[in-house]
């Protein structure tokens, strides 16, 4: 019998990958849980044409009311936006009332210790703790850094059409953190949904944290690899920990001075420089985003669970992108 999965954020980048992975697998009935006012949007119409049920679900109504939209679902996967993380508290309460068998909250980020290293990670922990207080079955899934976001700028600009799709700046490279020699786990966005499909059918992952990743690269290794593939020389610009620390302090000062309400769109926009500096310090200086750190923090490793998983490589992505342009 097919596993029924409700997805929050099905039209976003991570949510779309999850939809793709579940439909490709074939053992799932997929339901997109969307705001009532968004049911008729083109993105949802496109999902419906692929066989996804579009179901209105207002995450802000009382949990007892929201539960009525969830009662026939085996699993809920949340790929909710960064400004809406705490709305998952009500969603989890409703999932518990509805008898959902597994709740996958919106993890899907790099490995980061909780408690001051990253504001988004700390918001997620609030949700995770609420889930555990409810005694709601869960799986927490983190995925490292998207391979797509690791693509450097080439002097020819040949990769810019792909990079700008993922909001990387055209015409310029992102500076490398520290000396560029700290390894960091990468996962192709297209594989997130395929991993999710495997995990949802695997009882070993219930009530566990799972770290899925494809490859480990330092930022220097990424550029070495791309130089071989593209035959272009990539300039290497480095940013020090001290510079990042100054950027972080400045971002925190501006955020505090703004008076923006936590959870508002303005607060999120002002938080982006802080979040980016925290990400860069975490994976580029502290080296958190590795299997070793994940194991220390209590994650189980996708390499141990699924040694047969055929993933998209950095080399393959780069060659594919270059072939198009």
Short mmCIF file of C-alpha atoms in Angstrom, two decimals, residues 20-311:
data_model
loop_
_atom_site.label_atom_id
_atom_site.label_comp_id
_atom_site.label_asym_id
_atom_site.label_seq_id
_atom_site.Cartn_x
_atom_site.Cartn_y
_atom_site.Cartn_z
CA UNK A 20 10.44 14.58 -7.52
CA UNK A 21 12.07 11.91 -5.38
CA UNK A 22 8.80 10.50 -4.05
CA UNK A 23 7.12 10.44 -7.45
CA UNK A 24 10.19 8.83 -9.03
CA UNK A 25 10.17 6.14 -6.34
CA UNK A 26 6.53 5.26 -7.03
CA UNK A 27 5.64 3.95 -3.57
CA UNK A 28 4.12 7.20 -2.31
CA UNK A 29 0.92 9.20 -2.60
CA UNK A 30 2.00 12.85 -2.52
CA UNK A 31 -0.12 15.66 -1.10
CA UNK A 32 1.01 19.30 -1.28
CA UNK A 33 -0.19 21.14 1.82
CA UNK A 34 -0.54 24.77 0.81
CA UNK A 35 -2.07 28.00 2.07
CA UNK A 36 -5.75 28.28 1.08
CA UNK A 37 -5.00 31.42 -0.94
CA UNK A 38 -2.27 29.61 -2.87
CA UNK A 39 -4.23 26.57 -4.06
CA UNK A 40 -4.81 27.94 -7.55
CA UNK A 41 -1.30 29.33 -8.10
CA UNK A 42 0.55 28.12 -11.24
CA UNK A 43 3.13 26.18 -9.19
CA UNK A 44 0.38 24.14 -7.55
CA UNK A 45 -1.42 23.63 -10.84
CA UNK A 46 1.81 22.23 -12.26
CA UNK A 47 2.09 19.83 -9.33
CA UNK A 48 -1.51 18.71 -9.81
CA UNK A 49 -0.77 17.88 -13.45
CA UNK A 50 1.89 15.46 -12.20
CA UNK A 51 -0.55 13.65 -9.94
CA UNK A 52 0.06 15.54 -6.70
CA UNK A 53 -3.04 16.29 -4.63
CA UNK A 54 -3.27 19.99 -3.73
CA UNK A 55 -4.78 20.42 -0.29
CA UNK A 56 -5.48 23.66 1.57
CA UNK A 57 -3.92 23.73 5.03
CA UNK A 58 -3.65 26.93 7.06
CA UNK A 59 -0.80 26.43 9.54
CA UNK A 60 -2.00 29.36 11.65
CA UNK A 61 -5.44 28.02 12.59
CA UNK A 62 -5.98 26.07 15.80
CA UNK A 63 -4.13 22.75 15.82
CA UNK A 64 -7.41 20.89 16.35
CA UNK A 65 -8.74 22.41 13.12
CA UNK A 66 -5.51 21.87 11.17
CA UNK A 67 -5.50 18.22 12.25
CA UNK A 68 -8.58 17.62 10.11
CA UNK A 69 -6.46 18.27 7.01
CA UNK A 70 -3.86 15.72 8.10
CA UNK A 71 -5.80 12.71 9.36
CA UNK A 72 -5.28 10.46 6.34
CA UNK A 73 -1.55 11.16 6.05
CA UNK A 74 1.12 8.70 7.16
CA UNK A 75 3.96 11.21 6.98
CA UNK A 76 4.42 14.97 6.97
CA UNK A 77 7.57 16.47 5.49
CA UNK A 78 8.15 20.15 6.13
CA UNK A 79 10.24 22.17 3.69
CA UNK A 80 8.89 25.43 5.05
CA UNK A 81 10.58 28.77 4.45
CA UNK A 82 13.23 30.19 6.79
CA UNK A 83 10.95 32.91 8.14
CA UNK A 84 8.27 30.38 9.05
CA UNK A 85 10.24 27.81 11.05
CA UNK A 86 8.29 28.30 14.26
CA UNK A 87 4.97 27.73 12.47
CA UNK A 88 5.97 24.08 12.58
CA UNK A 89 5.15 24.04 16.29
CA UNK A 90 1.45 24.26 15.50
CA UNK A 91 1.88 21.86 12.57
CA UNK A 92 3.54 19.26 14.82
CA UNK A 93 0.80 19.60 17.43
CA UNK A 94 -1.80 19.03 14.72
CA UNK A 95 0.17 16.07 13.33
CA UNK A 96 0.16 14.47 16.75
CA UNK A 97 -3.61 14.94 17.07
CA UNK A 98 -4.11 13.52 13.57
CA UNK A 99 -2.12 10.36 14.30
CA UNK A 100 0.66 11.03 11.78
CA UNK A 101 3.21 8.21 11.93
CA UNK A 102 6.33 10.24 11.12
CA UNK A 103 7.06 13.95 11.06
CA UNK A 104 10.11 15.23 9.18
CA UNK A 105 10.61 18.83 10.28
CA UNK A 106 12.45 21.35 8.15
CA UNK A 107 16.08 20.47 8.73
CA UNK A 108 17.79 20.17 5.33
CA UNK A 109 20.82 22.31 6.26
CA UNK A 110 24.49 21.83 7.06
CA UNK A 111 25.74 20.17 10.22
CA UNK A 112 25.85 22.88 12.90
CA UNK A 113 25.97 22.45 16.69
CA UNK A 114 23.00 24.05 18.41
CA UNK A 115 23.38 26.96 20.80
CA UNK A 116 24.61 30.18 19.24
CA UNK A 117 26.45 29.00 16.11
CA UNK A 118 23.58 29.82 13.74
CA UNK A 119 20.24 31.53 14.30
CA UNK A 120 18.37 29.32 11.84
CA UNK A 121 19.72 26.13 13.43
CA UNK A 122 18.63 27.36 16.86
CA UNK A 123 15.10 28.07 15.58
CA UNK A 124 14.97 24.52 14.23
CA UNK A 125 15.98 23.15 17.63
CA UNK A 126 12.97 24.86 19.23
CA UNK A 127 10.78 22.91 16.81
CA UNK A 128 12.66 19.63 17.40
CA UNK A 129 12.24 19.94 21.16
CA UNK A 130 8.51 20.57 20.77
CA UNK A 131 8.20 17.43 18.63
CA UNK A 132 9.94 15.41 21.33
CA UNK A 133 7.75 16.82 24.07
CA UNK A 134 4.74 15.66 22.05
CA UNK A 135 6.28 12.16 21.73
CA UNK A 136 5.59 12.50 17.99
CA UNK A 137 7.55 10.03 15.82
CA UNK A 138 10.12 11.97 13.78
CA UNK A 139 13.16 11.87 11.55
CA UNK A 140 15.51 14.85 11.34
CA UNK A 141 17.30 15.07 8.01
CA UNK A 142 20.27 17.33 7.28
CA UNK A 143 21.95 17.44 3.90
CA UNK A 144 25.11 19.55 4.00
CA UNK A 145 25.66 22.36 1.47
CA UNK A 146 24.02 22.12 -1.95
CA UNK A 147 26.52 21.19 -4.65
CA UNK A 148 24.87 23.82 -6.85
CA UNK A 149 25.84 26.53 -4.33
CA UNK A 150 29.49 25.43 -4.43
CA UNK A 151 29.91 26.22 -8.14
CA UNK A 152 32.48 29.02 -8.50
CA UNK A 153 32.30 31.81 -11.04
CA UNK A 154 34.33 31.15 -14.18
CA UNK A 155 36.10 34.09 -15.87
CA UNK A 156 34.19 33.27 -19.07
CA UNK A 157 30.87 33.48 -17.22
CA UNK A 158 29.80 30.10 -18.61
CA UNK A 159 28.40 28.94 -15.26
CA UNK A 160 26.55 32.16 -14.42
CA UNK A 161 23.18 30.99 -15.84
CA UNK A 162 23.25 28.05 -13.43
CA UNK A 163 24.67 30.02 -10.52
CA UNK A 164 22.13 32.84 -10.76
CA UNK A 165 19.32 30.26 -10.72
CA UNK A 166 20.42 29.55 -7.15
CA UNK A 167 20.84 33.26 -6.30
CA UNK A 168 24.61 33.29 -6.58
CA UNK A 169 25.93 36.60 -7.92
CA UNK A 170 26.65 36.79 -11.65
CA UNK A 171 30.06 38.00 -12.72
CA UNK A 172 31.81 37.43 -9.42
CA UNK A 173 32.99 34.58 -7.25
CA UNK A 174 32.19 34.14 -3.59
CA UNK A 175 35.34 34.59 -1.47
CA UNK A 176 36.81 31.44 0.02
CA UNK A 177 36.74 31.19 3.79
CA UNK A 178 39.99 30.94 5.73
CA UNK A 179 42.66 29.11 3.74
CA UNK A 180 40.09 27.19 1.67
CA UNK A 181 41.32 23.83 2.97
CA UNK A 182 38.52 22.88 5.37
CA UNK A 183 36.42 19.96 4.03
CA UNK A 184 32.66 20.41 3.77
CA UNK A 185 29.93 17.96 2.75
CA UNK A 186 28.04 18.61 -0.49
CA UNK A 187 24.73 17.18 -1.70
CA UNK A 188 23.19 17.83 -5.10
CA UNK A 189 19.75 19.38 -4.65
CA UNK A 190 18.30 16.73 -6.98
CA UNK A 191 19.34 13.98 -4.57
CA UNK A 192 17.58 15.34 -1.48
CA UNK A 193 14.22 13.93 -2.56
CA UNK A 194 15.75 10.60 -3.55
CA UNK A 195 17.35 10.28 -0.12
CA UNK A 196 14.05 11.24 1.51
CA UNK A 197 12.23 8.45 -0.33
CA UNK A 198 14.75 5.90 0.95
CA UNK A 199 14.57 7.23 4.49
CA UNK A 200 10.76 7.20 4.66
CA UNK A 201 10.75 3.46 3.94
CA UNK A 202 13.56 2.67 6.38
CA UNK A 203 12.55 1.90 10.00
CA UNK A 204 16.16 2.41 11.11
CA UNK A 205 15.71 6.16 10.67
CA UNK A 206 12.63 6.58 12.90
CA UNK A 207 13.30 8.90 15.84
CA UNK A 208 16.83 9.48 14.57
CA UNK A 209 18.87 12.30 13.06
CA UNK A 210 20.20 11.38 9.63
CA UNK A 211 23.03 13.10 7.77
CA UNK A 212 22.91 12.59 4.01
CA UNK A 213 25.68 13.84 1.76
CA UNK A 214 27.31 13.00 -1.54
CA UNK A 215 30.90 14.18 -1.44
CA UNK A 216 33.45 16.00 0.72
CA UNK A 217 35.37 18.87 -0.85
CA UNK A 218 37.46 21.75 0.37
CA UNK A 219 36.85 25.01 -1.47
CA UNK A 220 40.32 24.75 -3.01
CA UNK A 221 39.52 21.24 -4.25
CA UNK A 222 36.29 22.51 -5.84
CA UNK A 223 38.28 25.06 -7.82
CA UNK A 224 41.01 22.57 -8.70
CA UNK A 225 38.36 20.21 -10.08
CA UNK A 226 36.55 22.90 -12.04
CA UNK A 227 39.79 24.22 -13.53
CA UNK A 228 40.50 20.74 -14.91
CA UNK A 229 37.00 20.41 -16.35
CA UNK A 230 36.70 23.92 -17.80
CA UNK A 231 40.34 24.61 -18.77
CA UNK A 232 39.96 28.03 -17.16
CA UNK A 233 42.04 29.53 -14.38
CA UNK A 234 39.85 30.61 -11.46
CA UNK A 235 41.06 33.55 -9.32
CA UNK A 236 41.08 32.69 -5.62
CA UNK A 237 40.02 35.36 -3.18
CA UNK A 238 40.11 34.55 0.52
CA UNK A 239 38.26 36.03 3.48
CA UNK A 240 39.69 35.70 6.99
CA UNK A 241 37.92 34.69 10.17
CA UNK A 242 38.56 38.18 11.52
CA UNK A 243 36.77 39.75 8.54
CA UNK A 244 33.83 37.38 8.91
CA UNK A 245 33.68 38.09 12.64
CA UNK A 246 33.52 41.82 11.92
CA UNK A 247 30.77 41.24 9.32
CA UNK A 248 28.84 39.16 11.83
CA UNK A 249 29.09 41.81 14.53
CA UNK A 250 28.00 44.52 12.09
CA UNK A 251 25.03 42.44 10.93
CA UNK A 252 23.96 41.81 14.53
CA UNK A 253 24.24 45.54 15.29
CA UNK A 254 22.11 46.48 12.29
CA UNK A 255 19.52 43.84 13.09
CA UNK A 256 19.19 45.00 16.68
CA UNK A 257 18.96 48.65 15.68
CA UNK A 258 16.23 47.97 13.11
CA UNK A 259 13.60 46.97 15.63
CA UNK A 260 12.24 44.50 13.07
CA UNK A 261 9.78 41.96 14.46
CA UNK A 262 11.17 38.45 14.72
CA UNK A 263 9.63 36.26 12.03
CA UNK A 264 8.78 39.19 9.75
CA UNK A 265 10.02 39.49 6.20
CA UNK A 266 12.04 42.58 7.18
CA UNK A 267 13.70 40.69 10.04
CA UNK A 268 14.63 37.85 7.71
CA UNK A 269 16.13 40.15 5.07
CA UNK A 270 18.21 41.91 7.72
CA UNK A 271 19.24 38.51 9.12
CA UNK A 272 20.66 37.23 5.81
CA UNK A 273 24.15 38.80 6.25
CA UNK A 274 24.31 37.37 9.77
CA UNK A 275 23.20 33.91 8.61
CA UNK A 276 25.71 33.87 5.75
CA UNK A 277 28.59 34.87 8.03
CA UNK A 278 27.52 32.19 10.51
CA UNK A 279 27.37 29.56 7.75
CA UNK A 280 30.81 30.53 6.47
CA UNK A 281 32.36 30.41 9.94
CA UNK A 282 30.67 27.07 10.68
CA UNK A 283 31.67 25.14 7.56
CA UNK A 284 34.71 27.18 6.47
CA UNK A 285 36.51 27.82 9.77
CA UNK A 286 35.13 25.49 12.44
CA UNK A 287 34.68 22.57 10.03
CA UNK A 288 31.29 21.50 11.40
CA UNK A 289 29.83 20.27 8.11
CA UNK A 290 31.55 16.88 8.05
CA UNK A 291 30.60 13.25 8.77
CA UNK A 292 32.86 13.31 11.84
CA UNK A 293 31.01 16.22 13.41
CA UNK A 294 27.67 14.66 12.45
CA UNK A 295 28.60 11.41 14.16
CA UNK A 296 29.72 13.29 17.27
CA UNK A 297 26.36 15.11 17.38
CA UNK A 298 24.43 11.85 17.14
CA UNK A 299 23.53 11.57 13.46
CA UNK A 300 23.50 8.33 11.53
CA UNK A 301 25.26 8.46 8.17
CA UNK A 302 23.63 7.90 4.78
CA UNK A 303 26.83 6.22 3.57
CA UNK A 304 26.29 3.48 6.16
CA UNK A 305 22.55 3.22 5.49
CA UNK A 306 22.64 3.29 1.68
CA UNK A 307 26.07 2.34 0.31
CA UNK A 308 24.42 1.56 -3.05
CA UNK A 309 22.99 5.08 -3.51
CA UNK A 310 23.95 6.52 -6.90
CA UNK A 311 24.28 10.26 -6.46
#
